[in-house]
Amino acid sequence: MKKKRFTLGRGVMILALLVFIMVAIAVISINSGKMSLSISEVFQVILGKGTDKQNLIIFEFRLPRIVLAVLVGIGMGASGCIMQSLLRNDMASPGTLGISSGSGLFVLIFVVMFASKGTSSAFVLPLLAFVGGMTAAGLIFVLSYRRGRDISPTGLILTGIALSSGYGALTTLLTLKLDQNQMDFMQRWGAGSLWGDDWRYLAVLAPWTLILILYVIYKSRILNTLHLGNETATGLGVAVKPEFLGLSIAAVALASGGVALGGNFFFVGMISPHMARKIVGPNHKFLLPASCLTGAILILFADTITRSISLGTDVPTGIVITVLSTPYFLYLLGKSNG
């Protein structure tokens, strides 16, 4: 009993520390950029005493981008954590399962068919990205299904990789129809550019993400049980198929929302759960929120770097995240092989 209280207290303390780190980076980020503001000027704006220029910088440029970075990080972190737990495979993520390619293909379809007609991307893009992700996920499960046998996690990942190649071919074909502006957008989207930093987009993404996060955190105990294996979960009274389906849809929806308005940040979905598991352990009651916060911190920190340090060109945030995270990921691979 004493050990349980210690674990609970430690978990809450670590989550509080992660929240503090995220807020601290956000404060630094709001003071960073080509048009710098002092801390006192930021507080003046918060108190409603800022100038028109200061209000414009914070409320129209800095704050929407910070909120977008946090929401995308939360969605990617949670999605990767759910997929790794359901499939009991540390390499599982929206990227390795081919969901990224499916969402990306449907985002490209929007750019080719709807964007030029003035269709509101704030509502259509997340929906299309979700449909693309669910289509990819559905195909993967159908192609991996074998009657009378459990679905192999390794088989799912290999099927996802194969489907990604097919989606890549279709994407290349559609890319030939793009003009220069559309091509530039898709290239930056593919690199992770946090392009949707507008309050109209955030008004759609915020409730989408937060409602799904509340659902998956509510299901954290179910995730703990499913992670033990389907037979054990069934023996403990869990309706495996409905719970697996519901959590899978939530994972795809979380990833798709972030993809639509943030770009390709699927590497965050793979690395965030690993980092969170190191600091809070395998209990999803803490692992899920820790994965969300870790993802948010990664994207927010990388975006702050891109806006604060002159790198000679406007480098997409996703590239900085890959550079920062790859050494740690290689360390994990080396440790697991050792």
Tab-separated table of C-alpha atoms in Angstrom:
chain	number	residue	atom	x	y	z
A	1	MET	CA	0.000	0.000	0.000
A	2	LYS	CA	2.829	2.335	0.849
A	3	LYS	CA	4.456	1.590	-2.503
A	4	LYS	CA	1.238	2.506	-4.313
A	5	ARG	CA	1.065	5.913	-2.599
A	6	PHE	CA	4.689	6.529	-3.498
A	7	THR	CA	4.050	5.608	-7.163
A	8	LEU	CA	0.974	7.837	-7.317
A	9	GLY	CA	2.807	10.750	-5.734
A	10	ARG	CA	5.822	10.334	-7.984
A	11	GLY	CA	3.628	10.136	-11.068
A	12	VAL	CA	1.695	13.279	-10.179
A	13	MET	CA	4.934	15.109	-9.410
A	14	ILE	CA	6.474	14.150	-12.770
A	15	LEU	CA	3.345	15.185	-14.669
A	16	ALA	CA	3.344	18.515	-12.825
A	17	LEU	CA	7.020	18.984	-13.732
A	18	LEU	CA	6.270	18.273	-17.399
A	19	VAL	CA	3.455	20.840	-17.340
A	20	PHE	CA	5.835	23.371	-15.790
A	21	ILE	CA	8.459	22.683	-18.487
A	22	MET	CA	5.857	23.072	-21.223
A	23	VAL	CA	4.610	26.382	-19.795
A	24	ALA	CA	8.188	27.641	-19.339
A	25	ILE	CA	9.021	26.860	-22.972
A	26	ALA	CA	5.782	28.553	-24.047
A	27	VAL	CA	6.771	31.701	-22.146
A	28	ILE	CA	10.202	31.658	-23.789
A	29	SER	CA	8.579	31.020	-27.165
A	30	ILE	CA	6.195	33.947	-26.833
A	31	ASN	CA	9.232	36.194	-26.257
A	32	SER	CA	11.186	34.716	-29.191
A	33	GLY	CA	11.270	35.687	-32.831
A	34	LYS	CA	12.319	38.448	-35.180
A	35	MET	CA	10.158	40.964	-33.305
A	36	SER	CA	11.252	40.384	-29.712
A	37	LEU	CA	9.215	41.425	-26.705
A	38	SER	CA	10.372	41.725	-23.117
A	39	ILE	CA	8.657	39.798	-20.314
A	40	SER	CA	7.183	43.038	-18.959
A	41	GLU	CA	5.694	43.836	-22.382
A	42	VAL	CA	4.125	40.381	-22.552
A	43	PHE	CA	2.530	40.894	-19.139
A	44	GLN	CA	1.231	44.277	-20.287
A	45	VAL	CA	-0.459	42.561	-23.206
A	46	ILE	CA	-1.957	39.875	-20.943
A	47	LEU	CA	-3.317	42.606	-18.665
A	48	GLY	CA	-4.884	44.341	-21.669
A	49	LYS	CA	-2.480	47.281	-21.650
A	50	GLY	CA	-0.375	46.391	-24.706
A	51	THR	CA	-0.038	48.455	-27.843
A	52	ASP	CA	-1.745	47.456	-31.085
A	53	LYS	CA	1.561	46.155	-32.434
A	54	GLN	CA	2.256	44.079	-29.300
A	55	ASN	CA	-1.279	42.656	-29.330
A	56	LEU	CA	-0.888	41.729	-32.998
A	57	ILE	CA	2.447	39.982	-32.409
A	58	ILE	CA	1.195	37.910	-29.478
A	59	PHE	CA	-2.456	37.158	-30.281
A	60	GLU	CA	-2.206	36.799	-34.058
A	61	PHE	CA	1.295	35.358	-34.567
A	62	ARG	CA	2.873	33.860	-31.441
A	63	LEU	CA	-0.005	32.477	-29.346
A	64	PRO	CA	-1.843	30.598	-32.143
A	65	ARG	CA	1.417	28.886	-33.145
A	66	ILE	CA	2.156	27.909	-29.538
A	67	VAL	CA	-1.356	26.493	-29.073
A	68	LEU	CA	-1.066	24.588	-32.379
A	69	ALA	CA	2.311	23.122	-31.384
A	70	VAL	CA	0.873	21.937	-28.063
A	71	LEU	CA	-2.263	20.411	-29.627
A	72	VAL	CA	-0.315	18.610	-32.359
A	73	GLY	CA	2.185	17.300	-29.797
A	74	ILE	CA	-0.603	16.064	-27.534
A	75	GLY	CA	-2.352	14.284	-30.406
A	76	MET	CA	0.787	12.643	-31.776
A	77	GLY	CA	2.058	11.583	-28.351
A	78	ALA	CA	-1.252	9.997	-27.373
A	79	SER	CA	-1.711	8.312	-30.759
A	80	GLY	CA	1.735	6.709	-30.669
A	81	CYS	CA	1.261	5.560	-27.077
A	82	ILE	CA	-2.083	3.901	-27.863
A	83	MET	CA	-0.757	2.115	-30.952
A	84	GLN	CA	2.346	0.814	-29.194
A	85	SER	CA	0.222	-0.492	-26.332
A	86	LEU	CA	-2.520	-2.086	-28.433
A	87	LEU	CA	-0.024	-3.823	-30.717
A	88	ARG	CA	2.532	-4.472	-27.943
A	89	ASN	CA	5.252	-3.265	-30.300
A	90	ASP	CA	7.606	-0.388	-29.473
A	91	MET	CA	8.047	0.437	-33.178
A	92	ALA	CA	4.334	0.987	-33.780
A	93	SER	CA	3.295	4.537	-34.592
A	94	PRO	CA	1.041	6.354	-37.080
A	95	GLY	CA	4.054	6.500	-39.398
A	96	THR	CA	5.160	2.865	-39.336
A	97	LEU	CA	1.560	1.629	-39.718
A	98	GLY	CA	1.078	3.607	-42.927
A	99	ILE	CA	-1.564	5.896	-41.439
A	100	SER	CA	0.660	8.897	-42.158
A	101	SER	CA	0.739	8.028	-45.862
A	102	GLY	CA	-3.043	7.609	-45.969
A	103	SER	CA	-3.673	10.942	-44.257
A	104	GLY	CA	-1.047	12.630	-46.429
A	105	LEU	CA	-2.644	11.301	-49.624
A	106	PHE	CA	-6.050	12.708	-48.647
A	107	VAL	CA	-4.485	16.046	-47.665
A	108	LEU	CA	-2.965	16.131	-51.152
A	109	ILE	CA	-6.358	15.320	-52.669
A	110	PHE	CA	-7.764	18.350	-50.837
A	111	VAL	CA	-4.979	20.572	-52.180
A	112	VAL	CA	-5.551	19.339	-55.746
A	113	MET	CA	-9.366	19.277	-55.822
A	114	PHE	CA	-10.764	21.661	-53.212
A	115	ALA	CA	-8.260	24.321	-52.166
A	116	SER	CA	-8.478	26.197	-55.472
A	117	LYS	CA	-12.291	26.379	-55.086
A	118	GLY	CA	-12.052	28.245	-51.786
A	119	THR	CA	-13.390	25.362	-49.669
A	120	SER	CA	-12.870	25.961	-45.929
A	121	SER	CA	-9.803	23.925	-44.997
A	122	ALA	CA	-10.469	24.405	-41.269
A	123	PHE	CA	-13.283	21.826	-41.413
A	124	VAL	CA	-12.542	19.788	-44.533
A	125	LEU	CA	-8.831	19.058	-43.963
A	126	PRO	CA	-9.144	17.338	-40.548
A	127	LEU	CA	-12.091	15.317	-41.840
A	128	LEU	CA	-10.276	14.235	-44.999
A	129	ALA	CA	-7.095	13.434	-43.062
A	130	PHE	CA	-9.181	11.294	-40.680
A	131	VAL	CA	-10.872	9.490	-43.581
A	132	GLY	CA	-7.465	8.869	-45.153
A	133	GLY	CA	-6.029	7.572	-41.897
A	134	MET	CA	-9.034	5.324	-41.233
A	135	THR	CA	-8.930	4.001	-44.810
A	136	ALA	CA	-5.268	3.112	-44.390
A	137	ALA	CA	-5.898	1.533	-40.973
A	138	GLY	CA	-8.865	-0.450	-42.295
A	139	LEU	CA	-6.884	-1.803	-45.241
A	140	ILE	CA	-4.006	-2.780	-42.970
A	141	PHE	CA	-6.252	-4.743	-40.599
A	142	VAL	CA	-8.179	-6.409	-43.433
A	143	LEU	CA	-4.995	-7.505	-45.221
A	144	SER	CA	-3.452	-8.724	-41.942
A	145	TYR	CA	-6.525	-10.624	-40.747
A	146	ARG	CA	-6.399	-14.401	-40.649
A	147	ARG	CA	-9.520	-16.316	-39.598
A	148	GLY	CA	-9.083	-18.063	-36.253
A	149	ARG	CA	-5.761	-16.395	-35.432
A	150	ASP	CA	-4.769	-13.251	-33.579
A	151	ILE	CA	-3.466	-10.420	-35.723
A	152	SER	CA	0.328	-10.310	-35.633
A	153	PRO	CA	1.762	-6.881	-34.648
A	154	THR	CA	4.766	-7.526	-36.886
A	155	GLY	CA	2.426	-8.434	-39.748
A	156	LEU	CA	0.517	-5.184	-39.238
A	157	ILE	CA	3.688	-3.101	-39.435
A	158	LEU	CA	4.963	-4.935	-42.536
A	159	THR	CA	1.566	-4.506	-44.202
A	160	GLY	CA	1.625	-0.835	-43.278
A	161	ILE	CA	5.047	-0.396	-44.849
A	162	ALA	CA	3.860	-2.113	-48.044
A	163	LEU	CA	0.741	0.066	-48.243
A	164	SER	CA	2.859	3.160	-47.623
A	165	SER	CA	4.746	2.377	-50.829
A	166	GLY	CA	1.456	2.222	-52.740
A	167	TYR	CA	0.245	5.472	-51.206
A	168	GLY	CA	3.609	7.015	-52.052
A	169	ALA	CA	3.149	6.108	-55.713
A	170	LEU	CA	-0.323	7.679	-55.794
A	171	THR	CA	1.009	10.751	-54.027
A	172	THR	CA	3.762	11.137	-56.615
A	173	LEU	CA	1.189	10.816	-59.413
A	174	LEU	CA	-1.027	13.537	-57.915
A	175	THR	CA	1.974	15.759	-57.252
A	176	LEU	CA	2.408	16.133	-61.013
A	177	LYS	CA	-0.858	18.108	-61.069
A	178	LEU	CA	0.310	20.729	-58.553
A	179	ASP	CA	1.342	24.255	-59.394
A	180	GLN	CA	4.378	25.848	-57.727
A	181	ASN	CA	2.479	27.238	-54.714
A	182	GLN	CA	0.725	23.938	-54.069
A	183	MET	CA	4.013	22.076	-54.424
A	184	ASP	CA	5.694	24.381	-51.891
A	185	PHE	CA	2.821	23.826	-49.443
A	186	MET	CA	3.004	20.028	-49.732
A	187	GLN	CA	6.784	20.005	-49.328
A	188	ARG	CA	6.553	22.067	-46.150
A	189	TRP	CA	3.606	20.003	-44.923
A	190	GLY	CA	5.638	16.827	-45.426
A	191	ALA	CA	8.506	18.284	-43.396
A	192	GLY	CA	6.225	19.418	-40.531
A	193	SER	CA	5.642	23.150	-40.770
A	194	LEU	CA	2.827	23.965	-38.260
A	195	TRP	CA	1.079	25.814	-41.055
A	196	GLY	CA	-2.423	26.010	-39.516
A	197	ASP	CA	-1.599	28.628	-36.866
A	198	ASP	CA	-4.881	30.476	-37.205
A	199	TRP	CA	-7.637	30.766	-34.594
A	200	ARG	CA	-10.198	29.427	-37.108
A	201	TYR	CA	-8.259	26.194	-37.438
A	202	LEU	CA	-7.575	25.963	-33.707
A	203	ALA	CA	-11.291	26.337	-32.941
A	204	VAL	CA	-11.754	23.023	-34.780
A	205	LEU	CA	-8.605	21.196	-33.649
A	206	ALA	CA	-8.838	22.054	-29.926
A	207	PRO	CA	-12.206	20.369	-29.154
A	208	TRP	CA	-11.359	17.506	-31.555
A	209	THR	CA	-8.147	16.789	-29.633
A	210	LEU	CA	-9.327	17.447	-26.074
A	211	ILE	CA	-12.485	15.305	-26.329
A	212	LEU	CA	-10.489	12.369	-27.707
A	213	ILE	CA	-7.797	12.804	-25.039
A	214	LEU	CA	-10.403	12.687	-22.275
A	215	TYR	CA	-11.802	9.492	-23.819
A	216	VAL	CA	-8.454	7.668	-24.045
A	217	ILE	CA	-7.369	8.755	-20.541
A	218	TYR	CA	-10.722	7.448	-19.266
A	219	LYS	CA	-9.816	4.149	-20.973
A	220	SER	CA	-6.312	4.021	-19.447
A	221	ARG	CA	-7.199	1.052	-17.245
A	222	ILE	CA	-8.512	-0.816	-20.296
A	223	LEU	CA	-5.243	-0.061	-22.102
A	224	ASN	CA	-3.300	-1.503	-19.164
A	225	THR	CA	-5.309	-4.705	-19.468
A	226	LEU	CA	-5.111	-4.958	-23.274
A	227	HIS	CA	-1.351	-4.512	-23.067
A	228	LEU	CA	-1.198	-7.844	-21.168
A	229	GLY	CA	-2.536	-9.697	-24.211
A	230	ASN	CA	-5.965	-10.493	-25.645
A	231	GLU	CA	-6.410	-13.784	-23.781
A	232	THR	CA	-5.560	-12.226	-20.413
A	233	ALA	CA	-7.788	-9.232	-21.119
A	234	THR	CA	-10.702	-11.507	-22.057
A	235	GLY	CA	-10.169	-13.503	-18.864
A	236	LEU	CA	-10.349	-10.270	-16.860
A	237	GLY	CA	-13.723	-9.410	-18.400
A	238	VAL	CA	-12.676	-6.899	-21.072
A	239	ALA	CA	-14.632	-6.842	-24.342
A	240	VAL	CA	-11.448	-6.938	-26.411
A	241	LYS	CA	-12.760	-6.288	-29.933
A	242	PRO	CA	-15.001	-3.260	-29.178
A	243	GLU	CA	-12.383	-1.684	-26.897
A	244	PHE	CA	-9.587	-2.342	-29.404
A	245	LEU	CA	-11.672	-0.813	-32.209
A	246	GLY	CA	-12.681	2.253	-30.185
A	247	LEU	CA	-9.134	3.011	-29.038
A	248	SER	CA	-7.759	2.415	-32.552
A	249	ILE	CA	-10.227	4.896	-34.048
A	250	ALA	CA	-9.338	7.428	-31.352
A	251	ALA	CA	-5.613	6.999	-32.100
A	252	VAL	CA	-6.144	7.534	-35.832
A	253	ALA	CA	-8.389	10.558	-35.194
A	254	LEU	CA	-5.831	12.159	-32.860
A	255	ALA	CA	-3.026	11.689	-35.383
A	256	SER	CA	-5.163	12.858	-38.308
A	257	GLY	CA	-6.181	16.120	-36.641
A	258	GLY	CA	-2.557	17.010	-35.960
A	259	VAL	CA	-1.479	15.959	-39.441
A	260	ALA	CA	-4.119	18.069	-41.155
A	261	LEU	CA	-3.147	21.380	-39.544
A	262	GLY	CA	0.411	20.729	-38.397
A	263	GLY	CA	2.007	18.550	-41.023
A	264	ASN	CA	3.984	15.338	-40.829
A	265	PHE	CA	5.061	14.916	-37.190
A	266	PHE	CA	4.768	11.145	-36.962
A	267	PHE	CA	8.276	10.753	-35.573
A	268	VAL	CA	6.935	12.490	-32.439
A	269	GLY	CA	4.304	9.754	-32.198
A	270	MET	CA	7.038	7.126	-32.092
A	271	ILE	CA	9.559	8.760	-29.759
A	272	SER	CA	7.273	10.471	-27.190
A	273	PRO	CA	5.894	7.260	-25.605
A	274	HIS	CA	9.446	5.887	-25.280
A	275	MET	CA	10.602	8.993	-23.450
A	276	ALA	CA	7.470	9.059	-21.268
A	277	ARG	CA	7.819	5.367	-20.372
A	278	LYS	CA	11.344	6.039	-19.113
A	279	ILE	CA	10.147	8.609	-16.600
A	280	VAL	CA	6.697	7.391	-15.467
A	281	GLY	CA	6.693	3.657	-16.187
A	282	PRO	CA	4.143	1.523	-18.080
A	283	ASN	CA	0.956	2.459	-16.190
A	284	HIS	CA	-1.236	4.231	-18.765
A	285	LYS	CA	-2.846	6.327	-16.061
A	286	PHE	CA	0.432	8.285	-16.118
A	287	LEU	CA	1.932	7.106	-19.409
A	288	LEU	CA	-0.803	8.601	-21.607
A	289	PRO	CA	-0.683	12.153	-20.170
A	290	ALA	CA	3.128	11.976	-19.994
A	291	SER	CA	3.277	10.998	-23.683
A	292	CYS	CA	0.972	13.915	-24.526
A	293	LEU	CA	3.087	16.394	-22.574
A	294	THR	CA	6.357	15.010	-23.946
A	295	GLY	CA	5.065	15.363	-27.504
A	296	ALA	CA	3.923	18.923	-26.821
A	297	ILE	CA	7.296	19.827	-25.280
A	298	LEU	CA	9.224	18.355	-28.226
A	299	ILE	CA	7.288	20.277	-30.879
A	300	LEU	CA	7.133	23.501	-28.863
A	301	PHE	CA	10.866	23.396	-28.105
A	302	ALA	CA	11.789	22.671	-31.733
A	303	ASP	CA	9.512	25.435	-32.997
A	304	THR	CA	11.035	27.903	-30.530
A	305	ILE	CA	14.479	27.016	-31.876
A	306	THR	CA	13.413	27.589	-35.493
A	307	ARG	CA	12.031	31.033	-34.617
A	308	SER	CA	14.832	32.082	-32.266
A	309	ILE	CA	18.005	30.956	-34.027
A	310	SER	CA	18.941	32.039	-37.529
A	311	LEU	CA	19.610	28.840	-39.503
A	312	GLY	CA	20.122	30.617	-42.821
A	313	THR	CA	16.648	29.658	-44.063
A	314	ASP	CA	13.130	29.020	-42.767
A	315	VAL	CA	13.576	25.437	-41.549
A	316	PRO	CA	10.351	23.460	-40.883
A	317	THR	CA	9.850	22.462	-37.255
A	318	GLY	CA	9.620	18.752	-38.106
A	319	ILE	CA	13.184	18.683	-39.424
A	320	VAL	CA	14.518	20.168	-36.171
A	321	ILE	CA	12.574	17.553	-34.172
A	322	THR	CA	14.077	14.746	-36.236
A	323	VAL	CA	17.597	16.104	-35.722
A	324	LEU	CA	17.050	16.491	-31.957
A	325	SER	CA	15.299	13.139	-31.418
A	326	THR	CA	17.262	10.784	-33.671
A	327	PRO	CA	20.288	10.426	-31.298
A	328	TYR	CA	17.981	9.425	-28.444
A	329	PHE	CA	16.109	6.970	-30.669
A	330	LEU	CA	19.399	5.400	-31.797
A	331	TYR	CA	20.388	5.152	-28.122
A	332	LEU	CA	17.169	3.245	-27.389
A	333	LEU	CA	17.756	0.883	-30.319
A	334	GLY	CA	21.330	0.249	-29.219
A	335	LYS	CA	20.256	-0.425	-25.659
A	336	SER	CA	17.509	-2.844	-26.729
A	337	ASN	CA	19.899	-4.720	-29.027
A	338	GLY	CA	22.519	-4.837	-26.296
